[in-house]
Amino acid sequence: MNRDEPLVLGIETSCDETGIGIVRGRTLLSNTIASSMDEHSRYGGVVPEVAARAHLEALQPSIEAALAEAGAALGREGPLALADLDAVAVTSGPGLAGALMVGVGAAKALAVSLGKPLYAVNHLVGHIAADILDADAPPLEYPTVALLVSGGHTSLLLVRDLTTDVELLGETMDDAAGEAFDKIARILGLPYPGGPQIDKAAATGDPKAIAFPRGLSRASDMAKHRYDFSFSGLKTAVARWIEQREAAGETVPIDNVAASFREAVVDVLVTKALAACADHDVPRLLLGGGVIANRRLREVTLARAADAGVTVRIPPLSLCTDNGAMIAALAAELIMSGREPSTLEFGADSTLPVTEIQVAPAAERVA
Ligand code: KG4
Ligand code: ZN
């Protein structure tokens, strides 16, 4: 295996995106994403069984598309041949169990049939690795705090080294940030996914119109849950506020509700992320996850981080949302740092802890 600039194909199926990515070392060659988002829209959120079936259908054509894209990126006449790969990588967790299983099964089949090493890696750490593929950014520096916000997670991490040392500082205790956007959009009668809709509605609203609660932000909460998040109280507060206006026969100012809700979410995310930077004396913050598309979140993060002397990295959106390239990138880093492949006995682990960056080879496991 080429350990200097390994050619790796990554498979990501932890939620509703079937992502196939191919990298060569730290260079992105292809990033194909098939999303089943439309199929979930009438339910207002991701339905695990629907996502799993969609992965099964999308995998084969996505792999072919990724090989064609990589062939073109390498200046070849045809698609990249599977035989040319140095390794296969897959997300083994965390995520939806049934969805993960589809990717894990496919990755094992591919690795065994090709006789290639297989790296089973952590989805959350993959989000950080995505940033390495940003050709326009300077090399990733450590330590860095990372804030990952999507429909499935809201996590604050301290990354001392991508391949050996990632610490979970805190995470959401109920809904993920994106999920909160989706649920409030539903209450407001806006379509799924709610994030972009709320962003649009908020553009003409006043963020100070309604003082919605900031979850786990009181002094007593900050003592115990300094880096944890909770959005369920905020969700209830928005629903009550709307109910009261409707009961009084008043029209609900959707733009003000959207702007004030968005401000509450953004405020908590940015405050806690910058608190983590200050507490650990880390002047770097990395953002990841689909909620990063939120205009206000980017704006407030950049402004408040500048005041605090913190540098912010935001990868391009195509690398922020779930994708296979980030999984391939993480495996490439592991290979380049000399790590052995995972053995075939691993399974999908919906609660894989972030400290488990790679599902370890059997020999390294403690009995
Ligand atoms: O990372 P992502 O694409 O995938 C999953 O979590 O599966 O994130 C999707 C989430 C959805 O909840 C969506 O509502 C949210 O990201 N989102 C946004 C925005 N765009 C997407 N949330 C807030 N503002 C946005 N502009
Ligand atoms: Zn994700």
PDB file of N, CA and C in Angstrom, residues 26 130-139 313-316 319:
ATOM      1  N   ARG A  26      -4.003  14.188   0.697  1.00  0.00           N
ATOM      2  CA  ARG A  26      -4.848  15.312   1.150  1.00  0.00           C
ATOM      3  C   ARG A  26      -5.548  16.008  -0.003  1.00  0.00           C
ATOM      4  N   ALA A 130     -12.644  16.732   6.957  1.00  0.00           N
ATOM      5  CA  ALA A 130     -13.119  17.386   5.727  1.00  0.00           C
ATOM      6  C   ALA A 130     -12.344  18.667   5.465  1.00  0.00           C
ATOM      7  N   ASP A 131     -11.984  19.329   6.534  1.00  0.00           N
ATOM      8  CA  ASP A 131     -11.323  20.622   6.419  1.00  0.00           C
ATOM      9  C   ASP A 131      -9.948  20.511   5.754  1.00  0.00           C
ATOM     10  N   ILE A 132      -9.324  19.347   5.882  1.00  0.00           N
ATOM     11  CA  ILE A 132      -8.003  19.128   5.274  1.00  0.00           C
ATOM     12  C   ILE A 132      -8.084  19.220   3.750  1.00  0.00           C
ATOM     13  N   LEU A 133      -9.269  18.887   3.219  1.00  0.00           N
ATOM     14  CA  LEU A 133      -9.435  18.855   1.763  1.00  0.00           C
ATOM     15  C   LEU A 133      -9.681  20.235   1.152  1.00  0.00           C
ATOM     16  N   ASP A 134      -9.832  21.239   2.020  1.00  0.00           N
ATOM     17  CA  ASP A 134     -10.074  22.589   1.521  1.00  0.00           C
ATOM     18  C   ASP A 134      -8.759  23.138   0.957  1.00  0.00           C
ATOM     19  N   ALA A 135      -8.648  23.102  -0.362  1.00  0.00           N
ATOM     20  CA  ALA A 135      -7.377  23.459  -1.019  1.00  0.00           C
ATOM     21  C   ALA A 135      -7.014  24.929  -0.816  1.00  0.00           C
ATOM     22  N   ASP A 136      -8.008  25.756  -0.510  1.00  0.00           N
ATOM     23  CA  ASP A 136      -7.736  27.189  -0.367  1.00  0.00           C
ATOM     24  C   ASP A 136      -7.297  27.579   1.044  1.00  0.00           C
ATOM     25  N   ALA A 137      -7.401  26.639   1.984  1.00  0.00           N
ATOM     26  CA  ALA A 137      -7.085  26.979   3.384  1.00  0.00           C
ATOM     27  C   ALA A 137      -5.664  26.554   3.735  1.00  0.00           C
ATOM     28  N   PRO A 138      -5.025  27.254   4.677  1.00  0.00           N
ATOM     29  CA  PRO A 138      -3.707  26.811   5.133  1.00  0.00           C
ATOM     30  C   PRO A 138      -3.841  25.501   5.907  1.00  0.00           C
ATOM     31  N   PRO A 139      -2.723  24.785   6.158  1.00  0.00           N
ATOM     32  CA  PRO A 139      -2.836  23.505   6.867  1.00  0.00           C
ATOM     33  C   PRO A 139      -3.545  23.662   8.222  1.00  0.00           C
ATOM     34  N   ARG A 313     -12.257  28.622  10.977  1.00  0.00           N
ATOM     35  CA  ARG A 313     -12.159  27.906   9.691  1.00  0.00           C
ATOM     36  C   ARG A 313     -13.533  27.377   9.322  1.00  0.00           C
ATOM     37  N   ILE A 314     -13.973  27.684   8.139  1.00  0.00           N
ATOM     38  CA  ILE A 314     -15.251  27.165   7.642  1.00  0.00           C
ATOM     39  C   ILE A 314     -14.990  26.518   6.300  1.00  0.00           C
ATOM     40  N   PRO A 315     -15.026  25.183   6.222  1.00  0.00           N
ATOM     41  CA  PRO A 315     -14.819  24.535   4.925  1.00  0.00           C
ATOM     42  C   PRO A 315     -15.967  24.856   3.963  1.00  0.00           C
ATOM     43  N   PRO A 316     -15.749  24.686   2.651  1.00  0.00           N
ATOM     44  CA  PRO A 316     -16.857  24.900   1.720  1.00  0.00           C
ATOM     45  C   PRO A 316     -18.042  24.007   2.090  1.00  0.00           C
ATOM     46  N   LEU A 319     -18.312  20.278   1.691  1.00  0.00           N
ATOM     47  CA  LEU A 319     -17.533  19.428   2.587  1.00  0.00           C
ATOM     48  C   LEU A 319     -18.058  19.495   4.016  1.00  0.00           C
TER      49      LEU A 319
END
